[in-house]
Short mmCIF file of C-alpha atoms in Angstrom, two decimals:
data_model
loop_
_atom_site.label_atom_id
_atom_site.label_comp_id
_atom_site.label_asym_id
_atom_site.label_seq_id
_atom_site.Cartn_x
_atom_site.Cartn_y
_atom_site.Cartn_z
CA UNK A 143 0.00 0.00 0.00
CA UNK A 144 1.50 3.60 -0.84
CA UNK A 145 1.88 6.23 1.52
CA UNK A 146 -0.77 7.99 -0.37
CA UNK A 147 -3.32 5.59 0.29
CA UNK A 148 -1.94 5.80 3.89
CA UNK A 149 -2.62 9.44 4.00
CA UNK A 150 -6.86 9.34 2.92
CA UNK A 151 -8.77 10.96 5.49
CA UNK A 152 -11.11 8.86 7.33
CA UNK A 153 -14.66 9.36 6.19
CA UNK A 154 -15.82 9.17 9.72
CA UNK A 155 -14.29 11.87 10.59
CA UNK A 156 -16.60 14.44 8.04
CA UNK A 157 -19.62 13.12 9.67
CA UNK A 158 -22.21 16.03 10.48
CA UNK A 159 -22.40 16.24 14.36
CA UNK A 160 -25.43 17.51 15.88
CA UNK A 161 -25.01 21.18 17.70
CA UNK A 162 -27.89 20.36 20.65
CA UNK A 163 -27.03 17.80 23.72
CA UNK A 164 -28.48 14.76 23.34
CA UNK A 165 -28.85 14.49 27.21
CA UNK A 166 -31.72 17.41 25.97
CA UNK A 167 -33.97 15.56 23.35
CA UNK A 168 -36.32 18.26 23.54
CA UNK A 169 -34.17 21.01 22.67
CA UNK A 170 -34.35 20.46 19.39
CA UNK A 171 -38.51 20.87 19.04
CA UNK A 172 -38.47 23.51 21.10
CA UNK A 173 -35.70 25.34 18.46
CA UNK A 174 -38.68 24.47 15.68
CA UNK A 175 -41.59 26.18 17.04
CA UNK A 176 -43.13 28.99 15.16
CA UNK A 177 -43.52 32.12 17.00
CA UNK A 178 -46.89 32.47 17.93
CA UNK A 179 -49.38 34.85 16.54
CA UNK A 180 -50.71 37.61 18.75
CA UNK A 181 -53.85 36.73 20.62
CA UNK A 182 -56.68 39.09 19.37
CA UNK A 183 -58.97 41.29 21.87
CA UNK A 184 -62.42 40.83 22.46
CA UNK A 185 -63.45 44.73 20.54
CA UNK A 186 -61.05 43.30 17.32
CA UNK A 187 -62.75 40.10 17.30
CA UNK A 188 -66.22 41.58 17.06
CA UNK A 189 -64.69 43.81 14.99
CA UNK A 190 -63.55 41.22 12.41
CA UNK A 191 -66.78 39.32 12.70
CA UNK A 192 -68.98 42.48 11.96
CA UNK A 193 -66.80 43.08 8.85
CA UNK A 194 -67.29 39.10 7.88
CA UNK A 195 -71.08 39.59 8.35
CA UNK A 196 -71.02 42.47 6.05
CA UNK A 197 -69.23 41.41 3.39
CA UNK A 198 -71.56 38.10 3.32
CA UNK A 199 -74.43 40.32 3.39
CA UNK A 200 -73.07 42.62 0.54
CA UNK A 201 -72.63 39.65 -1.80
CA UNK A 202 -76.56 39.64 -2.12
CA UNK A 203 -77.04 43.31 -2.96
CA UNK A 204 -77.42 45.18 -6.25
CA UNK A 205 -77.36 42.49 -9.22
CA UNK A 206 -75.13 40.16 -7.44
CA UNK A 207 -72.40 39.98 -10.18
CA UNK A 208 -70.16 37.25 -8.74
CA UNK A 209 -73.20 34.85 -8.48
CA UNK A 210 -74.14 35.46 -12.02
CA UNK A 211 -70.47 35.12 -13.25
CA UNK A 212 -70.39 31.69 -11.58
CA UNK A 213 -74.03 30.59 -13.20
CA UNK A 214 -72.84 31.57 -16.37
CA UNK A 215 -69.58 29.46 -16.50
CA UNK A 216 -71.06 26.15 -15.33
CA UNK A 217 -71.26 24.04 -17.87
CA UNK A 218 -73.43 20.79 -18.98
CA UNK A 219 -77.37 20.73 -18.08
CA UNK A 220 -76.94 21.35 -14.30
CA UNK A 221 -75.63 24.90 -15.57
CA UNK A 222 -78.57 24.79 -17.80
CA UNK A 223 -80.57 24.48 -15.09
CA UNK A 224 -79.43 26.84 -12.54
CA UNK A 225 -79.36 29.59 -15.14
CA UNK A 226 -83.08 29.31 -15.57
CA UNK A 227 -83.98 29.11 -12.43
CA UNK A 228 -81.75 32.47 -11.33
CA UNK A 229 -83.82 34.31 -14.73
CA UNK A 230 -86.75 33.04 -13.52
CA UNK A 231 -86.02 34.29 -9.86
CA UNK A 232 -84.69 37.68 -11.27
CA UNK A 233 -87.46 38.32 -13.18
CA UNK A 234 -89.77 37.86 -10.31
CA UNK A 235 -87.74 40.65 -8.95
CA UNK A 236 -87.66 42.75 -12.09
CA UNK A 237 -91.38 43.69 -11.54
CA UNK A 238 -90.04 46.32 -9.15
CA UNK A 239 -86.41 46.37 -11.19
CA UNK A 240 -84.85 44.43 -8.85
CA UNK A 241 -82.35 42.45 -10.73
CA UNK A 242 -81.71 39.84 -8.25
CA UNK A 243 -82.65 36.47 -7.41
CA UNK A 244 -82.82 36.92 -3.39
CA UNK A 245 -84.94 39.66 -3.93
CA UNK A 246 -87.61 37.83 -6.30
CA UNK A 247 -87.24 34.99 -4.13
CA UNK A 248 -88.17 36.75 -1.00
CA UNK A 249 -90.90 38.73 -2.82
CA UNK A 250 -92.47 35.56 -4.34
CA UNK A 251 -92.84 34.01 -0.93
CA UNK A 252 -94.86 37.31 0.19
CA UNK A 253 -96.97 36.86 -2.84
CA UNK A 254 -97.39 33.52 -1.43
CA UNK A 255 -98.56 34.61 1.83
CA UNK A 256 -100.86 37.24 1.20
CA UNK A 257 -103.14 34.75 -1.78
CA UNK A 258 -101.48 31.75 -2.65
CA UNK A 259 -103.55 31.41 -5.49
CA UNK A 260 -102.63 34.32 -7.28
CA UNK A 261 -98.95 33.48 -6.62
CA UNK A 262 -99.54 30.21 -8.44
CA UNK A 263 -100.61 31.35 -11.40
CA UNK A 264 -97.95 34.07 -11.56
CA UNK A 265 -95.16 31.09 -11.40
CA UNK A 266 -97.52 29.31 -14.01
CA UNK A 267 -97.10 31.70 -16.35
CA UNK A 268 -93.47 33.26 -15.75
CA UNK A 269 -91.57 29.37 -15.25
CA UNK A 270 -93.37 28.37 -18.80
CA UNK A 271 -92.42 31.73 -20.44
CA UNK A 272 -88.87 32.30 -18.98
CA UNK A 273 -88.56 28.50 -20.28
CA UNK A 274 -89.88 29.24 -23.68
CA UNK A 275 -87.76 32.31 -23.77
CA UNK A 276 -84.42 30.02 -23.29
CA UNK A 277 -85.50 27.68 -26.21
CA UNK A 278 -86.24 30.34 -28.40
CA UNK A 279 -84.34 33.22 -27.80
CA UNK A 280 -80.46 32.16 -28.14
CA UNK A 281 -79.53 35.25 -29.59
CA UNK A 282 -80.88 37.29 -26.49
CA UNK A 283 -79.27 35.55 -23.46
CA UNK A 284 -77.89 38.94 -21.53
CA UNK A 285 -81.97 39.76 -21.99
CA UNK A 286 -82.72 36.35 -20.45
CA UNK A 287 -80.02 36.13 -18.01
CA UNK A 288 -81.82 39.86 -16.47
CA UNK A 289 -85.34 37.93 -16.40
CA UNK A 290 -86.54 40.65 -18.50
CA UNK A 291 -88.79 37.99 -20.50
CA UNK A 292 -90.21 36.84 -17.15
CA UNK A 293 -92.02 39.84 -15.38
CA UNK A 294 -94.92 40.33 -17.74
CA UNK A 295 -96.29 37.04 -17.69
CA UNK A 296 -95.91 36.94 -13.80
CA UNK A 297 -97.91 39.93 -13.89
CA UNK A 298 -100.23 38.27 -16.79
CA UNK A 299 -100.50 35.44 -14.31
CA UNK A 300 -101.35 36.93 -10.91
CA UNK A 301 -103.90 39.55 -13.11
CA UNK A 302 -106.08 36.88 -14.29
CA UNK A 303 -105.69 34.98 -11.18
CA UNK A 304 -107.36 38.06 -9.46
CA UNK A 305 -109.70 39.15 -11.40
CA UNK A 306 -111.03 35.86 -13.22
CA UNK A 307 -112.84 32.73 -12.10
CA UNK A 308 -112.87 31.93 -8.63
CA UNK A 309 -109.45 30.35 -6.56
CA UNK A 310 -107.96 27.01 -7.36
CA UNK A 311 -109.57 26.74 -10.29
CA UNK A 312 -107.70 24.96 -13.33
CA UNK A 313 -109.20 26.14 -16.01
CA UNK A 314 -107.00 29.02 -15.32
CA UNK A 315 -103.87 27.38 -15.48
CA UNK A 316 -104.94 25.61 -18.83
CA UNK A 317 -105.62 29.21 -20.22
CA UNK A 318 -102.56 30.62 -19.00
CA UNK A 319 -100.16 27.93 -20.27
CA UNK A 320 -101.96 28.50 -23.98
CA UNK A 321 -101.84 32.39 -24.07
CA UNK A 322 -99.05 33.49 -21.80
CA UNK A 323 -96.38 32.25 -24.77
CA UNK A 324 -97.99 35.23 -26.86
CA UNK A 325 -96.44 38.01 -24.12
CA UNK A 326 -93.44 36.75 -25.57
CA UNK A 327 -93.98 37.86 -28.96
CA UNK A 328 -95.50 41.06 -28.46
CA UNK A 329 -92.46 42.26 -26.11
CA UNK A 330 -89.90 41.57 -28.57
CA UNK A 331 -92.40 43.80 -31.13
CA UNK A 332 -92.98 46.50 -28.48
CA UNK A 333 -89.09 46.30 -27.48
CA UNK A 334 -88.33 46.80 -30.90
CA UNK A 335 -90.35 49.49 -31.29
CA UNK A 336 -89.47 51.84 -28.46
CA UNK A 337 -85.66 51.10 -28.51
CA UNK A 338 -85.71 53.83 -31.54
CA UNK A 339 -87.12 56.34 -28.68
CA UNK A 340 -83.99 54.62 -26.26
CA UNK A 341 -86.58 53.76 -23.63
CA UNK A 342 -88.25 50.09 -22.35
CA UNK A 343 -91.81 48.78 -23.03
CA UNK A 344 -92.21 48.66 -19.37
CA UNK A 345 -95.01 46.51 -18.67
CA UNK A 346 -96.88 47.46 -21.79
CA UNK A 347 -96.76 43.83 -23.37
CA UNK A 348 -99.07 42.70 -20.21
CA UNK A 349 -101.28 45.36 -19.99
CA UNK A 350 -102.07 44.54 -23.97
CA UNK A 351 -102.81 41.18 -22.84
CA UNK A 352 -104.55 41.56 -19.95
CA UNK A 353 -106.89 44.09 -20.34
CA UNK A 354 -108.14 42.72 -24.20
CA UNK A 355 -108.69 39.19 -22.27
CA UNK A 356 -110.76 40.99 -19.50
CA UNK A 357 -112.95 43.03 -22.61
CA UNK A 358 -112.88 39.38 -24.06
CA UNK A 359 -114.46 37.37 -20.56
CA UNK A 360 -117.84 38.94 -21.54
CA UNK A 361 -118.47 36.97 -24.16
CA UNK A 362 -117.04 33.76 -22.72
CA UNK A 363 -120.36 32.14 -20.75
CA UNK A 364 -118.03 30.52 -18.47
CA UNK A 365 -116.05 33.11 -17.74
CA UNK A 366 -116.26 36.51 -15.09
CA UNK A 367 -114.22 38.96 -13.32
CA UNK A 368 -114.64 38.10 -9.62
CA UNK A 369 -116.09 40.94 -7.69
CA UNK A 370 -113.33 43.01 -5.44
CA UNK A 371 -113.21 42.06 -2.08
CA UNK A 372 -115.66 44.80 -0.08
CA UNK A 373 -113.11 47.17 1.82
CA UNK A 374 -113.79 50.56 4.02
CA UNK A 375 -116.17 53.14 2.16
CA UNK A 376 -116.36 55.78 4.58
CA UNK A 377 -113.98 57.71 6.65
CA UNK A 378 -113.84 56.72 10.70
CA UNK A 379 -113.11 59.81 13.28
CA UNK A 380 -110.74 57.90 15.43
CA UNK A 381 -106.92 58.51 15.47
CA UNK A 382 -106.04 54.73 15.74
CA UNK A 383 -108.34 53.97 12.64
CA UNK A 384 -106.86 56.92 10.91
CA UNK A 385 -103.45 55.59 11.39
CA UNK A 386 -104.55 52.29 10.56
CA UNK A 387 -105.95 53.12 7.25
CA UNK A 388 -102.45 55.08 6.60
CA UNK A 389 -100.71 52.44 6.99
CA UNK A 390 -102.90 50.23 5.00
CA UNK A 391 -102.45 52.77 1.76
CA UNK A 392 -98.60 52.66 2.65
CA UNK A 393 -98.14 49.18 2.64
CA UNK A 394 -100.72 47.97 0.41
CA UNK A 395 -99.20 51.03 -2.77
CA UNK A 396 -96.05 49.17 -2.25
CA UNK A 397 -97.46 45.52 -2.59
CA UNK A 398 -100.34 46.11 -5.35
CA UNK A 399 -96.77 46.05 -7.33
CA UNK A 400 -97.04 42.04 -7.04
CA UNK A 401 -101.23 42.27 -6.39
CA UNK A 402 -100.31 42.01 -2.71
CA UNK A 403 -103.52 43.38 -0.90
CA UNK A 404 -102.31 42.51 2.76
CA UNK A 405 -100.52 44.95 5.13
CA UNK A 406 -97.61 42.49 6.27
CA UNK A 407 -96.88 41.37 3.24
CA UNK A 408 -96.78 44.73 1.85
CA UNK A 409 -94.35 45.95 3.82
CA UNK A 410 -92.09 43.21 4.28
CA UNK A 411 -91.51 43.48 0.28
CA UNK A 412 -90.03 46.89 1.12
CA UNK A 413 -86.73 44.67 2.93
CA UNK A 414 -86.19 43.16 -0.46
CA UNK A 415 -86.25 46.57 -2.18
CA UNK A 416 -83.46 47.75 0.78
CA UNK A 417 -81.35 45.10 0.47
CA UNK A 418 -81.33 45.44 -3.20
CA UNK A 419 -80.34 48.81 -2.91
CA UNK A 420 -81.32 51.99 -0.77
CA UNK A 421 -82.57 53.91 -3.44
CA UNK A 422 -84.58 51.42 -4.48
CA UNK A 423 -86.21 51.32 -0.79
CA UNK A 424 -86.10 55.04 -1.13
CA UNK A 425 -88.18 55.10 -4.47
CA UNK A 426 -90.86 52.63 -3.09
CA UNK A 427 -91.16 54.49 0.14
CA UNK A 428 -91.87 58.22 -1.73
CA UNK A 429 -94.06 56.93 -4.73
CA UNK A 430 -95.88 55.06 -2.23
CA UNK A 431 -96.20 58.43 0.29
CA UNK A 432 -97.17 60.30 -3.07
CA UNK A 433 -99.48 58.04 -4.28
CA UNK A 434 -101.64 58.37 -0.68
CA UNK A 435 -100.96 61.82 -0.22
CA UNK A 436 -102.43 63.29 -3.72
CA UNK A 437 -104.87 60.40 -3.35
CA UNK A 438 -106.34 62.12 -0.30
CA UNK A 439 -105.79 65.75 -1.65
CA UNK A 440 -107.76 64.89 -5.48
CA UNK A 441 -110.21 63.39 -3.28
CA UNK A 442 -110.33 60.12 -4.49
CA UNK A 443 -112.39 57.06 -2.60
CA UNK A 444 -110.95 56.13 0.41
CA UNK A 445 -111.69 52.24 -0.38
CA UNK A 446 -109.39 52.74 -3.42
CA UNK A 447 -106.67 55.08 -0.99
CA UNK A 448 -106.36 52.34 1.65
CA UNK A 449 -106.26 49.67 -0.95
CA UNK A 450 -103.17 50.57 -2.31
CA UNK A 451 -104.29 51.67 -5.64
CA UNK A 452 -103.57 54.99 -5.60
CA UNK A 453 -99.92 54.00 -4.79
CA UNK A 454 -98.40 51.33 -6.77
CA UNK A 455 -98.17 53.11 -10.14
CA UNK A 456 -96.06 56.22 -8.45
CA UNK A 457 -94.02 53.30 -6.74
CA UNK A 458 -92.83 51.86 -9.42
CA UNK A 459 -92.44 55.44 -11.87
CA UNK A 460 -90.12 56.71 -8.87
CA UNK A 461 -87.90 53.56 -8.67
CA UNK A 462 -87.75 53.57 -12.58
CA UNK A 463 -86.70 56.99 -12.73
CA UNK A 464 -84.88 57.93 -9.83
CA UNK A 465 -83.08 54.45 -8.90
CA UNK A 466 -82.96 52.36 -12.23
CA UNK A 467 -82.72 54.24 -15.17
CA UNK A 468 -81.14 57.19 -13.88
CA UNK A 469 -77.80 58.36 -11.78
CA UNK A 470 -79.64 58.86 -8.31
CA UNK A 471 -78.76 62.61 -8.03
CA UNK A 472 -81.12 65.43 -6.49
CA UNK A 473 -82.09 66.40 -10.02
CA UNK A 474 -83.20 62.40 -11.19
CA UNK A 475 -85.28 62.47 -7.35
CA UNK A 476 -87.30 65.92 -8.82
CA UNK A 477 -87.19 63.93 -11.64
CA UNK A 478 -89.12 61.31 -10.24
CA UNK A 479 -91.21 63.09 -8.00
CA UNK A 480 -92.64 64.95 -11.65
CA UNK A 481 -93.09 61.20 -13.41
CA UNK A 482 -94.51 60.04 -10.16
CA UNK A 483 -96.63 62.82 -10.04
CA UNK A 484 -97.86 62.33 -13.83
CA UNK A 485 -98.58 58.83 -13.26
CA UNK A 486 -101.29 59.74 -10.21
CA UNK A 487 -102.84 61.80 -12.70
CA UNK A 488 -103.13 59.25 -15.18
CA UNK A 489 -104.08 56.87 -13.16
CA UNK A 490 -107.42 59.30 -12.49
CA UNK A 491 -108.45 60.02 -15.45
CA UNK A 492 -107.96 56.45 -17.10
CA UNK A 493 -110.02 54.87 -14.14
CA UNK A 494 -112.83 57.07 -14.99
CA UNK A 495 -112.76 55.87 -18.65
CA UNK A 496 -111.86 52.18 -17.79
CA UNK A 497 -114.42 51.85 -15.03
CA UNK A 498 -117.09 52.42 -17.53
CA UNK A 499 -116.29 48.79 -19.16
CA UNK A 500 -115.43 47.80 -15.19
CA UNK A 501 -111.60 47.74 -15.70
CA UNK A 502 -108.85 47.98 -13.63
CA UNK A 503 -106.01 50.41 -14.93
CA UNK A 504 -103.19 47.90 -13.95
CA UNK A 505 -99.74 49.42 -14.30
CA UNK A 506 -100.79 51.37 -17.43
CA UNK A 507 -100.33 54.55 -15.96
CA UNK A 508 -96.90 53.96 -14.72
CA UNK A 509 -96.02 52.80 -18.37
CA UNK A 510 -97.24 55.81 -20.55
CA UNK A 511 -95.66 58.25 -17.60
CA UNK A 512 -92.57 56.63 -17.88
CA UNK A 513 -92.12 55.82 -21.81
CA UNK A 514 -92.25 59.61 -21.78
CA UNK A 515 -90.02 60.99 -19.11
CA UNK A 516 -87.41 57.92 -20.37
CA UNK A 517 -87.89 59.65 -24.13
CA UNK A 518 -87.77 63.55 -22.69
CA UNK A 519 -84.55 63.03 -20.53
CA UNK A 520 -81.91 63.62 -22.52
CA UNK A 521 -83.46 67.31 -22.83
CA UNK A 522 -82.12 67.98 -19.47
CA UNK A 523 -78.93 68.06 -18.70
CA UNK A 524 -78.29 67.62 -15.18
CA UNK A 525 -80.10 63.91 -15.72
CA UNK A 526 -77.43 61.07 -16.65
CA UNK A 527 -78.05 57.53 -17.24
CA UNK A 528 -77.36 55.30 -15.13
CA UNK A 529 -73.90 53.33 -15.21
CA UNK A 530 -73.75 49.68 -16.16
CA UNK A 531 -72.87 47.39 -13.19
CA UNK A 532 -68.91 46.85 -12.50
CA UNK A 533 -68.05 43.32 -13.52
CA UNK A 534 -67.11 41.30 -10.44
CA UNK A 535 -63.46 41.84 -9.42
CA UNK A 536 -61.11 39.38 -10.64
CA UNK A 537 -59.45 37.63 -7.36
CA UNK A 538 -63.30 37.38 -6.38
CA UNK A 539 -64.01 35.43 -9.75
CA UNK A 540 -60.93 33.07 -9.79
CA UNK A 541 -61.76 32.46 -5.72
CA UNK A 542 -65.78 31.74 -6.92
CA UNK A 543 -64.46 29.51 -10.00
CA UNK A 544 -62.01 27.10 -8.32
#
């Protein structure tokens, strides 16, 4: 053997020896902990909950963009699926332009408490249209996604439902299912039409239906409008019945929106307007104040006053104007107030000329108010339009998506 092979090192002698005593086997875990985080106080931790409880809450205000992002990017027929039924929910909601599916949900289930009935036929009519609408309307899915083919028939649905045949009868829902597809067709004619004059039908395609099959019931033999249900026809002295019937009108102009004639459900529809948005609240509450008020000054009955139906047309010309279609500013809230204000008016004079055939005036003087104040505003120019909704933001969308 050479003396260089003599001279190698011996490998031992490289070995890695460890730093802590081994008398100490704990040393070494000890050396490994993390450093603890700071315990929080009791003020922070309420703090930090509060902020968690908004932020879930603000997820269902407004249009809920996120939500509708994540509908729209599920695939296959369960995606199919839940994008019909969010339309369909959203145009429940888009009777009183509330353009989300909470807010329709909520709202149908006050329908459902105040008549049952006339909730059933509503989500008759607007499921088999909204459905229709999805077969045969590929080329207008941002339309269908809003539920803007699925208000009119609801309202088409609950109309008949109140004012023909008696409750829980089906020959109802076998005339609805026939003649509700035809709303269809005559809002993509009368959306057509006044998109030259930049402004929505409104509810125009229903109040075309409606009202030519309530002429039409006369010659039927089997068919009659019910009677209305007998309310107060005189004026009581006392301050609690004064109060009562106030809030009666109140409550009652906000839910003849859905053809909700009952006080709690009335009002409880006026959450769902809040939570979509305050100024949606805020147009409901002052078309609804307006509506009694000039009810009351023009002298009209107080049977129609308490019933509400001096106050759902200003209800929903004031959300339309001031909250939906318009930047809410002090000059779109005059704005309103005027359109409001116009729509009272009509709704006057047209009850005089459709009570001669013994017709309700529906929602057709909130229409021809607001088809004109929607043409006329770009002649003022403190009024703007109102933005389009911001997309959802993008770390929300990839967090929703994986």
């Amino acid at each position: 053997m050479s003396s260089f092979e003599n001279d190698k090192a011996d490998p031992n002698e490289f070995e890695l020896k460890p730093v802590y005593d081994i008398e100490d086997p704990n040393r070494i875990e000890k050396s490994e902990e993390l450093p603890s985080k700071p315990e929080l106080s009791t003020e922070q931790r309420l703090l930090q909950n509060n902020e968690a409880f908004i932020s879930f809450l603000n997820s269902f205000r407004g249009s809920m963009p996120i939500w509708q992002h994540r509908c729209n990017n599920i695939s296959g027929v369960h995606g199919d699926l839940i994008r019909l039924f969010d339309s369909w929910l959203r145009g429940i909601g888009q009777v009183a332009f509330l353009n989300n599916p909470v807010c329709g949900l909520g709202i149908l289930c006050c329908a459902i408490w105040d008549s049952p009935w006339n909730a059933t036929c509503g989500i008759v009519s607007s499921f088999w249209v909204t459905l229709l609408a999805f077969i045969l309307l590929p080329n207008k899915r941002d339309l269908y996604r809003d539920g803007l083919f699925t208000f009119n028939p609801y309202l088409l649905g609950a109309c008949w439902a109140t004012f023909v045949l008696s409750p829980w009868d089906y020959r109802l829902i076998v005339i609805i299912l026939f003649y509700s597809p035809i709303v269809l067709v005559t809002q993509n004619a009368l959306m057509k039409f006044f998109g030259t004059f930049e402004s929505p039908a409104f509810t125009l395609p229903y109040i075309v239906h409606a009202l030519t099959f309530l002429v039409g019931i006369y010659n039927f033999n089997l068919y009659g409008p019910k009677s209305s249900p007998a309310v107060l026809s005189s004026r009581e002295t006392t301050l609690q019945f004064e109060f009562q019937i106030l809030l009666d009108a109140f409550s009652q102009g906000v839910g003849q929106v859905y053809f909700i004639a009952k006080t709690g459900p009335g009002l409880t529809t006026l959450v769902f307007y809040l939570l979509n948005s305050p100024f949606h609240a805020l147009g409901a509450i002052l078309g609804s104040s307006l509506g009694l008020i000039l009810g009351y000054i023009l002298g009209g009955q107080l049977s129609d006053i308490q019933a509400g139906l001096w106050g759902f047309n200003p209800v929903l010309s004031y959300t339309a104007i001031f909250a939906e279609f318009l930047r809410p500013t002090w000059s779109s809230c005059v704005y309103g107030f005027l359109c409001s204000l116009a729509s009272v008016i009509l709704y006057g004079g047209l009850k005089s000329v459709l009570s001669l055939g013994n017709l309700p005036t529906l929602t057709l003087p909130f229409s021809v108010a607001t088809v004109l104040f929607m043409v006329a505003r770009h002649a003022f120019p403190l009024l703007e339009d109102s933005p389009p909704p911001p997309p959802p933001p993008k770390d929300e969308r990839s967090r929703l998506l994986d």
